Amino acid sequence: MGSDETTLRLGVNIDHVATLRNARGGAYPDPVRAAKLAEAAGADGITAHLREDRRHIRDADIDALMAALAVPLNFEMAATVEMQEIALRHRPHAVCIVPEKREERTTEGGLEVAGDKARLAEFIEPLAAVGCRVSLFVAADRDQISAAAEIGAAVVELHTGAYCDYHYEGRFAERDEELARLGEMARLAHSLGLEVHAGHGLTFDTVTPVAAFPEVRELNIGHFLISESVFAGLDGAISEMRALMRSARA
Ligand code: PXP
């Protein structure tokens, strides 16, 4: 996603349009149509996660998304041979490596990079070689971020799920500690030459402090925007999110 050094981009994750489609097993609603609407509403990129169990998008959706989109696709996937082959075939703009457990409802934690450096270095090398920007989805943890830089990732995406959970659970002291950690780790990652993204669980209520970190270049937001679009439309939901991001930055 091209932009200058200060812009904060919004990647819209359309997984849950596919979840809704899959609930009835038919073709509606079409995640590609949602992606085009998101693009028209000002998304800088589209994110989609091909899970091992295909509970969100399916293989055919990747082709359709890549053919239809003018903005870049950020392809989320687990570090498996199957997913690597798919990514190498499609060569999306970005590949974000996430941990994946079959039984989890969503991506619950960050990727274990520090304990798996050699394997991940080997895993991401061919992806980078074909021109994908490789991003690692990590917790706000010094060792994970340092390891991401060591193995040559271009980007780290900081997991904001814990911060958002604390907010909605009313655990404000822990929320503020996690937010401080996110800010510190955004600075660390930037100082190590990594591009910094953030995402997971972000809403209108929680986006502002994360969007205000000057090192953060991109937010990836899905579940809330798709949910809010039931009430406000995708255009309304995305426009309001963008307005919050802009004012956080101002
Ligand atoms: N970033 C990453 C790496 C993710 O795995 C997800 C969830 O698929 C998101 C961002 C978006 O999270 P949410 O749907 O909670 O906004």
mmCIF file with all atom_site columns, C-alpha atoms and ligand atoms in Angstrom, residues 13 15-16 49 76 96 98 106-107 137 157 199-202 220-223, ligand 1:
data_model
loop_
_atom_site.group_PDB
_atom_site.id
_atom_site.type_symbol
_atom_site.label_atom_id
_atom_site.label_alt_id
_atom_site.label_comp_id
_atom_site.label_asym_id
_atom_site.label_entity_id
_atom_site.label_seq_id
_atom_site.pdbx_PDB_ins_code
_atom_site.Cartn_x
_atom_site.Cartn_y
_atom_site.Cartn_z
_atom_site.occupancy
_atom_site.B_iso_or_equiv
_atom_site.pdbx_formal_charge
_atom_site.auth_seq_id
_atom_site.auth_comp_id
_atom_site.auth_asym_id
_atom_site.auth_atom_id
_atom_site.pdbx_PDB_model_num
ATOM   1  C CA . ASN A 1 13  ? -10.642 -7.302  6.645  1.00 0.00 ? 13  ASN A CA 1
ATOM   2  C CA . ASP A 1 15  ? -13.407 -12.319 6.410  1.00 0.00 ? 15  ASP A CA 1
ATOM   3  C CA . HIS A 1 16  ? -16.716 -11.971 8.186  1.00 0.00 ? 16  HIS A CA 1
ATOM   4  C CA . HIS A 1 49  ? -7.380  -14.760 6.109  1.00 0.00 ? 49  HIS A CA 1
ATOM   5  C CA . GLU A 1 76  ? -3.225  -13.569 6.189  1.00 0.00 ? 76  GLU A CA 1
ATOM   6  C CA . CYS A 1 96  ? 0.811   -11.582 7.111  1.00 0.00 ? 96  CYS A CA 1
ATOM   7  C CA . VAL A 1 98  ? -0.455  -15.462 11.921 1.00 0.00 ? 98  VAL A CA 1
ATOM   8  C CA . THR A 1 106 ? -10.203 -15.941 16.195 1.00 0.00 ? 106 THR A CA 1
ATOM   9  C CA . THR A 1 107 ? -6.436  -15.364 16.161 1.00 0.00 ? 107 THR A CA 1
ATOM   10 C CA . PHE A 1 137 ? 1.564   -10.758 13.632 1.00 0.00 ? 137 PHE A CA 1
ATOM   11 C CA . GLU A 1 157 ? 1.636   -6.178  12.992 1.00 0.00 ? 157 GLU A CA 1
ATOM   12 C CA . GLY A 1 199 ? -4.883  -4.685  14.542 1.00 0.00 ? 199 GLY A CA 1
ATOM   13 C CA . HIS A 1 200 ? -7.341  -7.067  16.139 1.00 0.00 ? 200 HIS A CA 1
ATOM   14 C CA . GLY A 1 201 ? -10.492 -6.144  17.998 1.00 0.00 ? 201 GLY A CA 1
ATOM   15 C CA . LEU A 1 202 ? -10.317 -2.426  17.178 1.00 0.00 ? 202 LEU A CA 1
ATOM   16 C CA . ASN A 1 220 ? -6.220  -3.789  9.923  1.00 0.00 ? 220 ASN A CA 1
ATOM   17 C CA . ILE A 1 221 ? -9.801  -3.903  11.100 1.00 0.00 ? 221 ILE A CA 1
ATOM   18 C CA . GLY A 1 222 ? -12.441 -6.486  10.304 1.00 0.00 ? 222 GLY A CA 1
ATOM   19 C CA . HIS A 1 223 ? -15.064 -7.826  12.659 1.00 0.00 ? 223 HIS A CA 1
HETATM 20 N N1 . PXP B 2 .   ? -4.916  -8.401  11.994 1.00 0.00 ? 1   PXP B N1 1
HETATM 21 C C1 . PXP B 2 .   ? -4.716  -9.736  12.014 1.00 0.00 ? 1   PXP B C1 1
HETATM 22 C C2 . PXP B 2 .   ? -3.326  -10.240 11.799 1.00 0.00 ? 1   PXP B C2 1
HETATM 23 C C3 . PXP B 2 .   ? -5.792  -10.631 12.216 1.00 0.00 ? 1   PXP B C3 1
HETATM 24 O O1 . PXP B 2 .   ? -5.558  -11.963 12.237 1.00 0.00 ? 1   PXP B O1 1
HETATM 25 C C4 . PXP B 2 .   ? -7.079  -10.107 12.343 1.00 0.00 ? 1   PXP B C4 1
HETATM 26 C C5 . PXP B 2 .   ? -8.240  -11.041 12.494 1.00 0.00 ? 1   PXP B C5 1
HETATM 27 O O2 . PXP B 2 .   ? -8.357  -11.842 11.366 1.00 0.00 ? 1   PXP B O2 1
HETATM 28 C C6 . PXP B 2 .   ? -7.243  -8.721  12.290 1.00 0.00 ? 1   PXP B C6 1
HETATM 29 C C7 . PXP B 2 .   ? -6.148  -7.884  12.138 1.00 0.00 ? 1   PXP B C7 1
HETATM 30 C C8 . PXP B 2 .   ? -8.596  -8.080  12.385 1.00 0.00 ? 1   PXP B C8 1
HETATM 31 O O3 . PXP B 2 .   ? -9.173  -8.341  13.611 1.00 0.00 ? 1   PXP B O3 1
HETATM 32 P P1 . PXP B 2 .   ? -10.680 -7.930  13.826 1.00 0.00 ? 1   PXP B P1 1
HETATM 33 O O4 . PXP B 2 .   ? -11.507 -8.755  12.894 1.00 0.00 ? 1   PXP B O4 1
HETATM 34 O O5 . PXP B 2 .   ? -10.913 -8.253  15.255 1.00 0.00 ? 1   PXP B O5 1
HETATM 35 O O6 . PXP B 2 .   ? -10.788 -6.461  13.528 1.00 0.00 ? 1   PXP B O6 1
#
